[in-house]
Every structure is written in C-alpha cells, then in structure tokens.
C-alpha cells in the first residue's frame, strides 16, 4: 500500500501552485521514511512504497515529476521497473539509488533509462541537490535561491547576499556555505564537512574545517546583529535562523 | 633463437636422420662387399675344382698333355671373368701358365702354402698394379694356382659409396628443412597457446584457446589450459560476485544509519524520535555485526584458514542437546519440536561447527515455519552414513528458489528475511560445514507444505 501523500510543511516547490509529486521506491523502511521526511521538509509531496510491483503500478498510474528508485527491490527488480516504465513512455525523472559500486552497474542503470544515480550510502544534501537539478531539467520552475533568515545564496549565479549586501566568497567558502545552508538547522560534524567540501573520507587531523568556518563567519556574520553560524561544542557546526 | 626447443628439435631431427643415413650406407656397402667377395671366392673355388677334375680325368684317360692344356686354355678363354691360371706338376714342373701372366711372373711366387694344408685362398696386394684373389690347391695330380682381380667385386661398392657421398648432403638438407618445418608446425600451436596465455589477465578470463581437433599432446595442452582458465574464471567470477554482494549487504545498513543519524542531528528533532532513531541504529549495528561475523567465517573457510577440529563427535548426543535449545527457540511461534530417541552415531569433525549447522537449519525451520506448526528432527544411520533431517510444515520453497538458497546472500524474500533478522548466509554456512566434513546437504520442499533439509555425513572410522 502506498503511504498517504503527506502535506508538505511549506509550499516552496510547485508548478503554478500545484505540488510537485515525488515517488520513493525503497524496500528498506527506515531509509524510505527518512528520505520521505527529508523531501517533505523541502516542500515536496511524497509517496512511499516498499516493493517493485507497487512502485511500478503507482508510477504508471499517477503522474510524478520524479521517482527515487532503489535497484534491489522485492517482487520486481529496480532495473526491471525502470525498463518497463521507459517502455511505457513514463516521462518522470528517475533517480536511481544503488549500493552496487561497480562502474558497469552504474552504466547499466543509466543506459536502461535512469536520469541520474546516487551511490549508497549518500548524504541528504547530495540527494536534495540531485533532486533539484533533475527537476530543473524536467522544466519545473525552481527557485535557485537558498534562504536562511536574511542570508541568500543563488546556486546558479553563485551570488551570496545578506540583507541585500553582496558578500564575496572564495570557492571553498562558497561550497562550505552551500553545505551549511542545505543542512540548515542540523548539526554537521567536522568529518561530514571535510568529506563533502574537500572530498576527504578520513580524519584529516588538522583544523582546516575550523579555519574555514571562521573565515565564513567573518564574511557573513560580522557586522550583523544576529549570528547564523554556531559551534556545537564537541560535535560540529550548525547554521540556523532562530 | 638457438636455445628454443623448436631449434633444438630440428637440430636433433637432422642429426638423427644424418647418422641413420651414414650407418645404413655403411651397412649396405659392407653387405655388398661381403656377398660379392663370397661369390668371387666361390667362383674361384669352382674354377679350381673344374681344373682339378679335368686334370684327374686326363690322367685317368692318359690324354696327351697338349690336349689337356688346350682344353684348359679354351675354358679360360670362354670364362667371362679375367683369370690367371698356373698349374705345376706333381714333380714340380710348370704345366700351364696363362698368357696374361707374362713370361717372368709366376703365381707361385705370391702364395706360400703351409706344408700341412692343401688349400688356401687369400688377397694379394703386391701383384702388379691391382689386387687379386689367389687360390692354391695342392693335389696328387698337381698344384693349381688360380687368381682373379678383386676389381670386379670392389667396383660396385665404390660406385655405391660415390652415390652415397652425393646423396648424403642432400638427405641432410631435406632432413633439416623437414625438421624445421615439423618443429614449426607443432610449435605454431604452442606459440598460439603462449600468445593467448600472455594476453589473459584477470579481466580477460573469458578468452579460450581454439580447440585442437586431434587428441595429441598439443590438443591435451590446449584442453588442460582451457580447463584451467575456466576454473580460474569461475572462481574469479564467484569472488567478484561475493565481494560485490558483501559490499552491497554492508552498504545497506550503513545507508540506513547515515540517513537516520543525519535526521537525528536536526535541531528540531523530538526526544522520542531521537530514541527511535538510536534504537534503529543499534539494530543496524547488530545486523552489520552478524553479516561481518558470518562473512569472516566463510572467508576463513574459503582460504582454508579455519582449522576444523578432528575429534569424535557423538551426533546422537549433539542432536539431543540441540533439540533442547530448539524447543525454546520454537516456543515463540508455539511450534512443537519432535525428536525420536536418536541412535548412537559417531562422526569425526568439529562439534561446535556441527552444532552451528544444526542451529542454522532449525533457525530457518522456525523462521519459515507455520505458527503452531511442527518441526521434525531425525537422526539415523543409512547405507553406512549418518543422516540428519530437519523438516518443517511452513511456507516451503519453490523449485526455482531451491536451486539458489545455498548461494551466499540469496533470500527468497529479502524483506521478510531481514525482518526476521536473517542476512542470507545461514544455509551457505551450513553447506560449507557439511562439505568440510566430507558430507552433503540437500533440500526437498513444496510451497505451502513445508521443507525438509537433509545432511549426510560419513561415519567416523572406528
Ligand atoms: N525451512 C525453510 N522453509 C522455507 N524457506 C527457507 C527455509 N530455509 C531457508 N529458506 C529460504 O532460504 C533462504 C536462505 O536461507 P539462509 O541462508 O538461512 O538465510 P536467512 O535465513 O538469513 O534468510 C531464506 O531467506 C529463505 O527464503
Ligand atoms: Mg537462516
């Protein structure tokens, strides 16, 4: 059974007032729920199913802008679902989730008709970024602006402004800010930041992350009454608006 | 190039052919010489005998000496081979002296017949410019000296030697060319084998050498080689599949944990949600531990690092103990476990592993069994083997799945297995344990009726 479509918290993404519908097909229930919850937070209307058969039925009968599809599914294999949907001319963008890491597997997925793939385990920020870029390709009007309080970041022009004052950032500072903003109200650990901004998958043992967070603080918080970037002692950093 | 087997083979071939040729030539030469000289001696002896007979006849008839002489002269004249004849009377006067000897020469000067002998035949090399074969026969009617040139018998042999001398180099050239060709021909296949062997790497293991139609050594090399590649290919594929599966299985709990933990770090999370997430993550951690533990066990088995004990194990006792445990496990689903008093059966092996194998089977029987159903445990001796059976009356397994349930990570229903805490390695491990004990494991099943797993183990030699 498909989960009831849940009302998004804020109606940020829509085509002329209509909600953007996303279908999540993932048999790992906890994972499916986390993904759905996160997408809803972003303002999408999300349906969740846990096997390939139901996924195929729902994707064929209802018009989704995007489908998040796990490859290894009970009842009907993900690749099979993908192939059948494409044969039936279902136009939805399809983002494949796969735990298979070999190049052949990815190529096969893309050739079968996937629009993009994401290797498990992934970061939510990455998932959201992919979803947005796929929807943009789909022609869905999307705001390219991330906003926290009076801080704005345009992911297309890479312009950063706070209270209509333009802020200049270096490339790494920009990436760090985008990551923080995409994860607003959530603590990011130093290691997560190192991995997603610098691509390090190990403990660097240096305080590079701290140094850059300080640069960023100077650039966006200095001279404003309200601080946005906070240090959570012993854990990491958080960007929040309250 | 000179060190290659191919070159050496051609060289040896040539040497052998050349040597054979020389030996055969010499043997033919020797044979011809011998037969010819034997026939020459025979001719000479015949002639001598004829002359003696003639002399005896003339004595008997008291013919005139002149008649006898003319007769002998005539005979010699018609004889096809050149012969020197000299006859001495018994009183020591020269009776006949063939003209071809000339006036000064006498054959008696060349032959010295010992006193006690009446016949002798020998080769004289000091006669004029050619060798002769000279026979002497002393008889009461006189002494006969008869010689013929040996030329007639050495000529064919020498002729033959000349032919052989011409033929020799020709034979050697043909042998060398033929040897090189043969070596090339047999080595072209081997070179092909070498070429392909060099090309084959881990990701080209599908390559095979074209099969050789005949059943010779090359054919055998090729098929042996192809067999070896096939085995390598199979174990490589299996290994690749295994590591892909393992990484997939480990990534799944990691993904769940990562997504849950990212959510947990949200500042808006409630206390209750946080607790739920922590509980989920704990579950996933336990699942990862189970996967890793089982994987390590199988990996140890694969690489032969797991040293199984070889002790006598009383299967009857073991199954009774396992039965006690299974009653507790089965009680959660109100399943009844039955075990007839098991016989005394001794196998040799590792008790802990055998216990684990039984538990894996019973665990499945409970998990995939019917609520309030029954599990039958059986142990008996059959055909000199120990036979253990674990049967349930649960969901059963389809024909299609039965072929694959012993594969690593294979589950008929992943979601169901996962909910029940399975990782899909229980049967792989049971199979590995049965096989390292020299036994087998099998399954018979019917969907919705139930399944029966049978383990057959060899008895311990007393
Ligand atoms: N007694 C049984 N009845 C029905 N199906 C079974 C039984 N035993 C095993 N299976 C099937 O074989 C699969 C593999 O078994 P196993 O390797 O023990 O993995 P797991 O129990 O962890 O899923 C199970 O997932 C299940 O689908
Ligand atoms: Mg099992």
XYZ file of C-alpha atoms and ligand atoms in Angstrom:
732
model
C 0.000 0.000 0.000
C 1.206 3.451 -0.858
C 1.598 5.752 2.032
C -0.807 8.652 2.060
C 0.610 11.696 0.447
C 1.649 13.980 3.210
C 1.155 17.683 3.071
C 4.470 19.428 2.859
C 5.329 21.824 5.635
C 5.865 24.777 3.391
C 4.893 25.086 -0.174
C 8.205 26.042 -1.608
C 8.268 23.973 -4.787
C 5.305 23.993 -7.069
C 4.286 24.330 -10.660
C 1.832 27.220 -10.845
C 0.502 26.429 -7.420
C 0.368 22.632 -7.806
C 2.521 20.468 -5.612
C 5.499 18.641 -7.067
C 4.990 14.904 -6.567
C 7.837 12.542 -5.866
C 7.612 8.754 -5.535
C 10.098 6.953 -3.334
C 10.518 3.214 -4.046
C 12.772 1.751 -1.385
C 12.312 -1.507 0.499
C 14.424 -0.505 3.464
C 11.626 1.039 5.529
C 13.654 3.233 7.839
C 15.592 4.614 4.911
C 12.446 5.201 2.874
C 10.886 7.082 5.779
C 13.925 9.281 6.319
C 14.075 10.137 2.631
C 10.358 10.941 2.513
C 10.566 13.072 5.589
C 13.512 14.999 4.246
C 11.853 15.592 0.866
C 8.701 16.781 2.610
C 10.740 19.255 4.594
C 11.889 20.607 1.257
C 8.281 21.147 0.250
C 7.571 18.181 -1.998
C 4.578 15.874 -1.884
C 5.954 12.380 -1.360
C 4.534 8.866 -1.789
C 6.443 5.885 -0.444
C 6.229 2.223 -1.489
C 8.383 -0.708 -0.474
C 8.463 -3.070 -3.431
C 8.975 -3.022 -7.163
C 5.487 -4.176 -8.077
C 3.702 -1.404 -6.213
C 6.303 1.077 -7.377
C 5.635 0.160 -10.981
C 1.850 0.332 -10.575
C 1.919 3.709 -8.894
C 4.499 5.210 -11.230
C 2.421 4.120 -14.229
C -0.914 5.348 -12.932
C -0.068 8.633 -11.290
C 1.962 11.445 -12.755
C 5.128 12.033 -10.774
C 7.709 14.630 -11.642
C 10.384 12.456 -10.109
C 10.882 8.897 -8.892
C 13.572 7.893 -6.411
C 14.141 4.227 -7.221
C 16.189 1.673 -5.323
C 17.633 -1.008 -7.595
C 17.371 -4.059 -5.375
C 13.697 -4.484 -4.645
C 11.453 -7.369 -3.706
C 8.824 -8.649 -6.165
C 10.169 -6.673 -9.094
C 13.777 -5.715 -9.609
C 14.527 -1.990 -9.858
C 16.174 -2.282 -13.270
C 13.127 -4.151 -14.487
C 10.784 -1.460 -13.195
C 12.955 1.156 -14.853
C 12.905 -0.604 -18.214
C 9.155 -1.170 -18.138
C 8.426 2.433 -17.183
C 10.564 3.719 -20.031
C 8.944 1.304 -22.454
C 5.541 2.628 -21.370
C 6.796 6.137 -22.030
C 6.562 7.299 -18.452
C 8.228 10.707 -18.535
C 9.133 11.128 -14.883
C 12.717 11.879 -13.991
C 14.211 8.809 -12.344
C 16.935 8.995 -9.739
C 18.363 5.564 -9.016
C 19.723 4.619 -5.626
C 22.224 1.802 -5.752
C 24.513 0.018 -3.380
C 26.382 -1.525 -6.277
C 29.584 0.360 -6.732
C 30.995 -1.092 -9.913
C 31.122 1.081 -12.981
C 29.254 -1.484 -15.106
C 26.300 -1.413 -12.734
C 26.033 2.360 -12.958
C 26.398 2.397 -16.705
C 23.712 -0.255 -16.999
C 21.374 1.806 -14.840
C 21.884 4.914 -16.920
C 21.531 3.040 -20.187
C 18.298 1.492 -19.015
C 16.834 4.943 -18.670
C 17.806 6.384 -15.323
C 18.474 10.128 -15.350
C 20.935 10.060 -12.511
C 22.160 7.712 -9.822
C 23.289 8.055 -6.252
C 25.571 5.573 -4.555
C 24.571 4.349 -1.123
C 25.321 5.494 1.487
C 24.735 9.114 0.497
C 24.330 12.449 2.227
C 20.873 14.012 2.228
C 22.271 17.298 0.977
C 23.540 15.414 -2.055
C 20.152 13.776 -2.592
C 18.349 17.110 -2.423
C 20.828 18.747 -4.804
C 20.336 15.943 -7.349
C 16.564 16.095 -6.992
C 16.550 19.817 -7.621
C 18.797 19.627 -10.632
C 16.697 16.799 -12.137
C 13.505 18.765 -11.598
C 15.095 21.750 -13.258
C 15.898 19.557 -16.252
C 12.288 18.443 -16.195
C 11.360 22.077 -16.760
C 9.948 22.586 -13.321
C 10.350 26.191 -12.270
C 12.611 26.010 -9.288
C 13.860 28.683 -7.104
C 17.628 28.589 -7.327
C 17.868 30.546 -4.117
C 18.650 29.001 -0.752
C 17.460 31.241 2.055
C 18.136 31.275 5.800
C 16.844 34.351 7.634
C 18.180 37.308 5.676
C 21.021 35.273 4.101
C 20.556 34.277 0.453
C 22.616 32.063 -1.828
C 21.883 31.631 -5.525
C 23.177 28.258 -6.620
C 23.061 29.287 -10.265
C 24.857 32.612 -10.179
C 26.741 31.774 -7.002
C 25.809 35.157 -5.611
C 25.653 35.479 -1.834
C 23.846 38.365 -0.173
C 22.882 39.208 3.342
C 20.322 41.923 3.919
C 20.863 42.983 0.309
C 24.572 43.438 0.944
C 26.598 41.406 -1.540
C 29.216 39.121 0.002
C 32.292 37.887 -1.792
C 33.448 34.316 -1.006
C 36.287 32.091 -2.204
C 35.381 28.819 -3.927
C 35.799 26.650 -0.833
C 33.996 29.161 1.414
C 31.132 29.098 -1.054
C 30.929 25.289 -1.010
C 31.016 25.292 2.782
C 28.226 27.847 2.971
C 26.103 25.947 0.472
C 26.541 22.775 2.528
C 25.615 24.572 5.748
C 22.573 26.149 4.140
C 21.369 22.936 2.590
C 21.607 21.417 6.058
C 20.139 24.357 7.902
C 19.058 23.650 11.461
C 21.102 20.481 11.504
C 24.448 19.884 13.121
C 27.218 18.953 10.668
C 30.231 17.121 12.059
C 33.725 18.165 11.053
C 34.190 14.905 9.220
C 30.987 15.319 7.231
C 32.145 18.763 6.198
C 35.603 17.515 5.274
C 34.075 14.759 3.187
C 31.574 16.888 1.337
C 33.590 20.043 0.803
C 37.104 18.669 0.395
C 36.278 15.104 -0.615
C 38.282 13.650 2.244
C 36.949 10.421 3.533
C 39.207 10.233 6.559
C 40.132 12.169 9.614
C 42.399 14.933 8.397
C 43.768 15.542 11.863
C 44.033 19.232 11.004
C 41.763 22.102 11.873
C 41.147 23.096 8.252
C 37.396 22.889 8.786
C 37.533 25.188 11.831
C 39.701 27.685 9.986
C 37.301 27.873 7.046
C 34.244 28.106 9.272
C 35.901 31.092 10.906
C 36.577 32.737 7.536
C 32.947 32.220 6.665
C 31.787 33.661 9.958
C 33.802 36.786 9.324
C 32.276 37.123 5.878
C 28.602 36.577 6.698
C 28.113 37.201 10.420
C 30.421 40.129 11.150
C 28.558 43.401 11.363
C 25.122 41.778 11.727
C 23.207 41.709 14.970
C 22.148 38.078 14.551
C 24.736 35.308 14.260
C 23.781 32.447 11.950
C 26.738 30.059 12.219
C 27.110 28.386 15.610
C 29.644 25.979 17.009
C 28.229 22.967 18.825
C 30.968 22.108 21.230
C 32.465 18.666 20.721
C 30.172 17.917 17.777
C 30.437 20.341 14.892
C 28.712 23.342 13.370
C 25.177 24.433 12.635
C 23.608 27.190 10.599
C 20.246 28.184 11.999
C 17.849 31.058 11.775
C 16.298 31.258 15.227
C 66.612 -18.491 -31.075
C 69.268 -21.230 -30.798
C 68.085 -22.011 -27.298
C 64.480 -22.509 -28.333
C 63.115 -26.017 -28.152
C 61.996 -25.624 -31.720
C 65.546 -25.123 -32.988
C 66.914 -27.939 -30.877
C 64.190 -30.234 -32.075
C 65.034 -29.507 -35.711
C 68.736 -29.960 -34.998
C 68.221 -33.276 -33.287
C 65.988 -34.441 -36.048
C 68.670 -33.623 -38.618
C 71.415 -35.299 -36.620
C 69.399 -38.453 -36.190
C 68.480 -38.652 -39.870
C 72.092 -37.982 -40.949
C 73.508 -40.576 -38.575
C 70.963 -43.133 -39.669
C 71.813 -42.407 -43.269
C 75.557 -42.895 -42.693
C 75.003 -46.144 -40.808
C 72.641 -47.540 -43.381
C 75.022 -46.590 -46.209
C 77.937 -48.278 -44.475
C 75.893 -51.361 -43.764
C 74.806 -51.646 -47.407
C 78.362 -51.098 -48.566
C 79.668 -53.746 -46.194
C 76.942 -56.195 -47.167
C 77.561 -55.810 -50.877
C 81.295 -56.197 -50.380
C 80.831 -59.338 -48.383
C 78.392 -61.010 -50.719
C 80.454 -60.123 -53.728
C 83.687 -61.376 -52.229
C 81.994 -64.550 -51.059
C 80.714 -65.117 -54.589
C 84.164 -64.364 -56.031
C 85.726 -66.943 -53.719
C 83.031 -69.347 -54.780
C 83.763 -68.733 -58.453
C 87.481 -69.178 -57.908
C 86.960 -72.380 -55.930
C 84.666 -73.687 -58.661
C 87.238 -72.935 -61.313
C 89.967 -74.626 -59.308
C 87.768 -77.623 -58.813
C 86.967 -77.778 -62.519
C 90.683 -77.715 -63.417
C 91.500 -80.448 -60.929
C 88.685 -82.588 -62.201
C 89.966 -82.007 -65.737
C 93.481 -82.949 -64.677
C 92.286 -86.078 -62.971
C 90.228 -87.016 -65.994
C 93.228 -86.522 -68.298
C 95.383 -88.703 -66.050
C 92.767 -91.408 -65.999
C 92.394 -91.360 -69.746
C 96.129 -90.812 -70.200
C 95.459 -87.986 -72.564
C 98.186 -86.005 -74.124
C 99.321 -83.044 -72.065
C 98.737 -80.802 -75.026
C 95.050 -81.742 -75.263
C 94.583 -81.020 -71.568
C 96.396 -77.693 -71.848
C 94.273 -76.631 -74.853
C 91.133 -77.630 -73.094
C 92.022 -75.543 -70.067
C 93.056 -72.648 -72.310
C 89.759 -72.849 -74.137
C 87.796 -72.984 -70.908
C 89.604 -69.956 -69.552
C 89.091 -68.124 -72.805
C 85.340 -68.541 -72.629
C 85.109 -67.743 -68.918
C 83.570 -64.249 -68.573
C 85.938 -63.039 -65.892
C 89.591 -62.436 -66.341
C 91.548 -65.217 -64.616
C 95.171 -66.026 -64.070
C 95.927 -69.757 -64.097
C 99.143 -71.568 -63.261
C 99.496 -75.343 -62.862
C 102.508 -77.241 -61.559
C 103.002 -80.947 -61.990
C 103.373 -83.155 -59.009
C 107.028 -83.449 -59.899
C 107.436 -79.678 -59.800
C 107.471 -78.687 -63.454
C 105.304 -75.928 -64.818
C 102.445 -77.488 -66.696
C 100.273 -74.484 -67.543
C 100.901 -70.772 -67.359
C 98.221 -68.476 -68.687
C 99.425 -65.924 -71.188
C 98.119 -62.956 -69.280
C 100.713 -63.682 -66.579
C 103.563 -62.811 -68.888
C 106.858 -64.660 -69.055
C 108.564 -63.560 -65.847
C 105.657 -63.616 -63.398
C 104.614 -66.787 -61.639
C 101.687 -67.021 -59.248
C 103.674 -69.452 -57.099
C 105.832 -66.539 -56.049
C 102.858 -64.888 -54.293
C 101.435 -67.866 -52.448
C 103.087 -69.798 -49.681
C 101.006 -72.774 -48.788
C 101.929 -74.220 -45.421
C 103.038 -77.873 -45.594
C 100.116 -79.283 -43.679
C 97.481 -77.616 -45.884
C 96.209 -78.389 -49.333
C 94.022 -75.307 -49.974
C 94.340 -71.635 -49.344
C 92.691 -68.513 -50.665
C 93.984 -65.016 -49.968
C 94.121 -61.492 -51.267
C 97.380 -60.388 -52.809
C 98.043 -56.681 -52.879
C 101.570 -56.803 -54.274
C 100.556 -58.176 -57.680
C 101.199 -55.630 -60.386
C 99.034 -52.557 -60.005
C 95.831 -54.241 -58.909
C 94.702 -56.518 -56.097
C 93.934 -60.154 -56.848
C 92.302 -63.014 -55.045
C 94.563 -66.038 -55.286
C 93.671 -69.675 -54.592
C 96.136 -72.535 -54.275
C 95.169 -76.198 -54.294
C 97.664 -78.964 -53.879
C 96.522 -82.339 -55.204
C 98.244 -85.563 -56.275
C 97.709 -84.514 -59.872
C 99.495 -81.219 -59.347
C 99.211 -77.777 -57.735
C 96.699 -75.335 -59.167
C 97.129 -71.579 -58.729
C 94.153 -69.541 -59.809
C 93.650 -65.789 -59.357
C 91.065 -63.249 -60.294
C 91.222 -59.446 -59.907
C 89.221 -58.168 -56.959
C 88.287 -55.164 -59.040
C 85.094 -56.871 -60.163
C 83.847 -57.039 -56.603
C 85.052 -53.668 -55.221
C 83.721 -51.698 -58.166
C 80.009 -51.881 -57.266
C 80.746 -50.986 -53.618
C 82.826 -47.991 -54.633
C 80.173 -46.937 -57.085
C 77.655 -47.104 -54.290
C 79.870 -45.053 -51.966
C 80.115 -42.365 -54.588
C 76.344 -42.258 -54.891
C 76.003 -42.107 -51.117
C 78.506 -39.272 -50.943
C 76.326 -37.276 -53.298
C 73.144 -38.298 -51.611
C 74.378 -37.596 -48.046
C 74.312 -33.766 -48.140
C 71.002 -33.892 -49.973
C 69.474 -36.088 -47.291
C 70.807 -33.780 -44.570
C 69.375 -30.708 -46.256
C 66.000 -32.368 -46.686
C 66.116 -33.541 -43.066
C 66.984 -30.072 -41.813
C 64.248 -28.396 -43.809
C 61.721 -31.090 -42.906
C 62.754 -30.973 -39.257
C 62.416 -27.216 -39.136
C 59.024 -27.442 -40.807
C 57.775 -30.135 -38.439
C 59.063 -28.234 -35.429
C 57.451 -25.056 -36.716
C 54.205 -26.821 -37.332
C 53.994 -28.343 -33.890
C 55.208 -25.171 -32.260
C 52.882 -22.830 -34.073
C 50.082 -24.260 -31.917
C 52.232 -23.908 -28.822
C 53.078 -20.339 -29.761
C 49.380 -19.696 -30.055
C 48.946 -21.095 -26.550
C 51.729 -18.814 -25.336
C 50.207 -15.790 -27.071
C 46.820 -16.305 -25.512
C 48.306 -17.103 -22.124
C 50.134 -13.791 -22.244
C 47.005 -11.932 -23.166
C 44.960 -13.422 -20.365
C 44.598 -11.239 -17.307
C 42.024 -11.131 -14.575
C 39.523 -9.321 -16.756
C 40.081 -11.347 -19.900
C 39.364 -14.726 -18.394
C 36.628 -15.391 -20.925
C 39.347 -15.961 -23.542
C 39.945 -19.534 -24.679
C 42.457 -21.146 -26.996
C 40.761 -22.544 -30.115
C 40.304 -26.285 -29.544
C 42.610 -28.641 -31.421
C 40.712 -31.338 -33.292
C 43.153 -34.207 -32.702
C 43.856 -35.884 -29.420
C 47.628 -35.358 -29.462
C 49.862 -33.672 -26.895
C 49.129 -30.195 -28.229
C 45.429 -30.941 -28.062
C 45.892 -32.048 -24.472
C 47.922 -28.976 -23.563
C 45.211 -26.779 -25.029
C 42.343 -28.509 -23.289
C 44.247 -28.632 -19.989
C 44.976 -24.961 -20.329
C 41.398 -24.119 -21.227
C 40.158 -26.131 -18.255
C 42.475 -24.200 -16.007
C 41.275 -20.863 -17.341
C 37.683 -21.970 -16.911
C 38.304 -22.842 -13.297
C 40.108 -19.558 -12.722
C 37.283 -17.758 -14.459
C 34.696 -19.449 -12.294
C 36.461 -18.708 -9.051
C 37.190 -15.150 -10.129
C 33.598 -14.544 -11.043
C 32.498 -16.086 -7.784
C 34.948 -13.909 -5.898
C 33.841 -10.772 -7.707
C 30.212 -11.628 -7.122
C 30.949 -12.328 -3.482
C 32.738 -9.060 -2.826
C 30.068 -7.139 -4.746
C 27.378 -8.855 -2.680
C 29.243 -8.308 0.558
C 29.783 -4.635 -0.145
C 26.146 -4.296 -1.123
C 24.960 -6.006 2.042
C 27.164 -3.813 4.199
C 26.222 -0.617 2.404
C 22.557 -1.135 3.091
C 22.692 -0.886 6.893
C 25.222 1.914 6.530
C 22.819 3.874 4.361
C 20.011 3.446 6.838
C 22.251 4.541 9.663
C 23.586 7.548 7.817
C 20.156 8.799 6.859
C 18.816 8.247 10.359
C 21.759 9.918 12.028
C 21.584 12.912 9.711
C 17.982 13.278 10.773
C 18.960 12.892 14.405
C 21.310 15.846 14.202
C 18.440 18.103 13.201
C 17.888 20.619 15.935
C 14.126 20.259 15.636
C 14.067 16.577 16.457
C 11.948 15.466 19.370
C 13.206 13.382 22.207
C 11.007 10.436 21.293
C 12.092 10.477 17.648
C 15.684 10.568 18.771
C 15.211 7.454 20.878
C 13.575 5.653 17.963
C 16.470 6.570 15.701
C 19.025 5.362 18.213
C 17.171 2.071 18.559
C 17.090 1.666 14.758
C 20.775 2.394 14.504
C 21.508 -0.145 17.206
C 19.552 -2.720 15.192
C 21.523 -1.907 12.087
C 24.781 -2.193 14.010
C 23.782 -5.646 15.210
C 22.888 -6.626 11.682
C 26.248 -5.440 10.400
C 27.980 -7.402 13.146
C 26.087 -10.534 12.124
C 26.994 -10.046 8.456
C 30.636 -9.426 9.245
C 30.902 -12.360 11.612
C 29.346 -14.755 9.123
C 31.387 -13.349 6.277
C 34.595 -13.784 8.205
C 33.681 -17.366 8.941
C 33.043 -18.079 5.260
C 36.158 -16.204 4.181
C 38.242 -18.269 6.575
C 36.694 -21.399 5.111
C 37.385 -20.172 1.569
C 41.045 -19.580 2.225
C 41.444 -22.723 4.293
C 42.410 -20.785 7.399
C 39.752 -22.291 9.540
C 41.281 -25.315 11.151
C 38.452 -27.652 11.915
C 38.938 -29.969 14.804
C 39.035 -33.664 14.014
C 37.544 -35.245 17.076
C 34.959 -37.956 17.547
C 31.530 -36.368 17.836
C 28.501 -38.228 19.161
C 25.782 -36.931 16.830
C 23.054 -38.513 18.980
C 24.151 -36.507 21.975
C 24.637 -33.371 19.899
C 21.187 -33.544 18.347
C 19.573 -34.113 21.743
C 21.279 -31.011 23.122
C 20.316 -29.007 20.050
C 16.773 -30.261 20.425
C 16.584 -28.764 23.938
C 17.643 -25.391 22.560
C 15.288 -25.580 19.588
C 12.304 -26.177 21.870
C 12.992 -22.784 23.425
C 13.502 -21.041 20.083
C 10.355 -22.639 18.630
C 8.184 -21.723 21.588
C 7.966 -18.080 20.385
C 5.846 -19.297 17.489
C 4.213 -22.084 19.529
C 5.909 -24.628 17.279
C 6.300 -28.197 18.532
C 9.642 -29.865 18.005
C 9.818 -33.664 17.863
C 12.806 -35.958 18.118
C 12.652 -39.779 18.317
C 15.322 -41.194 20.581
C 18.347 -40.821 18.339
C 20.755 -43.738 17.847
C 24.391 -43.669 18.819
C 26.189 -42.277 15.768
C 29.822 -41.193 15.756
C 31.302 -38.930 13.109
C 34.658 -37.226 13.175
C 34.811 -33.464 12.965
C 34.250 -30.247 14.821
C 31.421 -30.399 17.332
C 30.997 -26.633 17.576
C 30.628 -26.273 13.821
C 28.219 -29.184 13.516
C 26.146 -27.621 16.266
C 26.120 -24.348 14.369
C 24.983 -26.141 11.210
C 22.062 -27.734 13.059
C 21.106 -24.439 14.669
C 21.094 -22.673 11.294
C 18.694 -25.277 9.920
C 16.459 -25.170 12.976
C 16.531 -21.372 12.979
C 15.211 -21.441 9.404
C 12.609 -24.076 10.214
C 11.282 -21.807 12.958
C 11.528 -18.584 10.919
C 9.884 -20.002 7.830
C 7.676 -22.440 9.730
C 3.958 -22.151 10.420
C 2.668 -20.727 13.699
C 1.690 -23.661 15.936
C 3.318 -25.965 13.405
C 5.711 -28.837 13.955
C 9.425 -29.323 13.363
C 10.717 -32.876 12.968
C 14.274 -33.683 13.914
C 15.636 -37.096 12.858
C 18.953 -38.851 13.100
C 19.673 -42.319 11.748
C 22.293 -44.469 10.074
C 21.683 -45.267 6.451
C 23.989 -47.014 3.968
C 26.912 -46.553 6.320
C 26.297 -42.816 6.588
C 24.860 -40.577 9.262
C 21.659 -38.895 8.083
C 20.234 -35.837 9.830
C 16.867 -34.445 8.814
C 15.260 -31.138 9.795
C 11.712 -30.820 8.483
C 9.041 -28.166 8.910
C 5.468 -27.643 7.721
C 5.908 -23.990 6.849
C 5.895 -21.816 3.725
C 8.085 -24.111 1.632
C 10.362 -23.180 -1.239
C 9.599 -23.084 -4.959
C 11.511 -25.232 -7.447
C 13.192 -22.142 -8.849
C 14.412 -20.891 -5.470
C 15.547 -24.301 -4.250
C 18.462 -24.187 -6.668
C 19.716 -20.952 -5.185
C 19.021 -20.879 -1.453
C 22.508 -22.216 -0.673
C 24.065 -19.271 -2.533
C 25.531 -16.581 -0.392
C 23.105 -13.778 0.404
C 20.301 -15.392 -1.534
C 16.919 -14.973 0.123
C 13.553 -15.755 -1.375
C 12.048 -12.703 0.281
C 14.676 -10.260 1.376
C 12.295 -8.080 3.300
C 10.850 -10.984 5.249
C 14.260 -12.486 5.954
C 15.523 -9.093 7.117
C 12.587 -8.566 9.419
C 13.350 -11.947 10.937
C 16.964 -10.930 11.439
C 18.439 -13.010 8.616
C 21.350 -11.986 6.458
C 21.131 -14.782 3.899
C 24.268 -16.631 4.930
C 22.848 -19.330 7.226
C 22.488 -22.001 4.557
C 25.802 -21.121 2.878
C 27.477 -21.714 6.196
C 25.556 -24.944 6.819
C 26.566 -26.168 3.373
C 30.190 -25.258 3.933
C 30.214 -27.095 7.280
C 28.600 -30.211 5.782
C 31.070 -30.246 2.922
C 34.200 -29.733 5.008
C 33.063 -32.775 6.964
C 33.029 -34.747 3.734
C 29.252 -34.698 3.606
C 26.433 -33.186 1.607
C 23.349 -31.096 2.259
C 20.136 -31.207 0.287
C 16.593 -29.951 0.358
C 13.174 -31.199 -0.627
C 10.257 -28.816 -0.435
C 6.775 -27.929 -1.560
C 5.337 -24.445 -1.463
C 2.887 -24.023 1.435
C 3.516 -27.613 2.555
C 6.949 -27.404 4.122
C 10.612 -28.142 3.636
C 12.967 -30.900 4.639
C 16.716 -30.350 4.816
C 18.906 -33.457 4.846
C 22.535 -33.594 5.889
C 24.508 -36.745 5.144
C 27.846 -37.225 6.878
C 30.350 -40.074 6.688
C 30.700 -42.111 9.873
C 33.910 -41.932 11.822
C 36.202 -44.873 11.005
C 36.305 -46.994 14.141
N 12.905 -24.120 6.182
C 12.727 -23.221 5.213
N 11.500 -23.025 4.664
C 11.328 -22.115 3.689
N 12.314 -21.342 3.172
C 13.557 -21.491 3.667
C 13.822 -22.430 4.711
N 15.140 -22.360 4.992
C 15.662 -21.418 4.181
N 14.710 -20.897 3.392
C 14.909 -19.862 2.351
O 16.287 -19.821 2.024
C 16.817 -18.512 2.232
C 18.238 -18.594 2.685
O 18.346 -19.117 3.973
P 19.526 -18.650 4.910
O 20.799 -18.777 4.131
O 19.459 -19.362 6.194
O 19.280 -17.104 5.076
P 18.333 -16.310 6.090
O 17.658 -17.309 6.960
O 19.271 -15.445 6.826
O 17.414 -15.543 5.225
C 15.893 -17.876 3.244
O 15.891 -16.485 3.110
C 14.561 -18.484 2.872
O 13.977 -17.758 1.832
Mg 18.800 -18.603 8.029
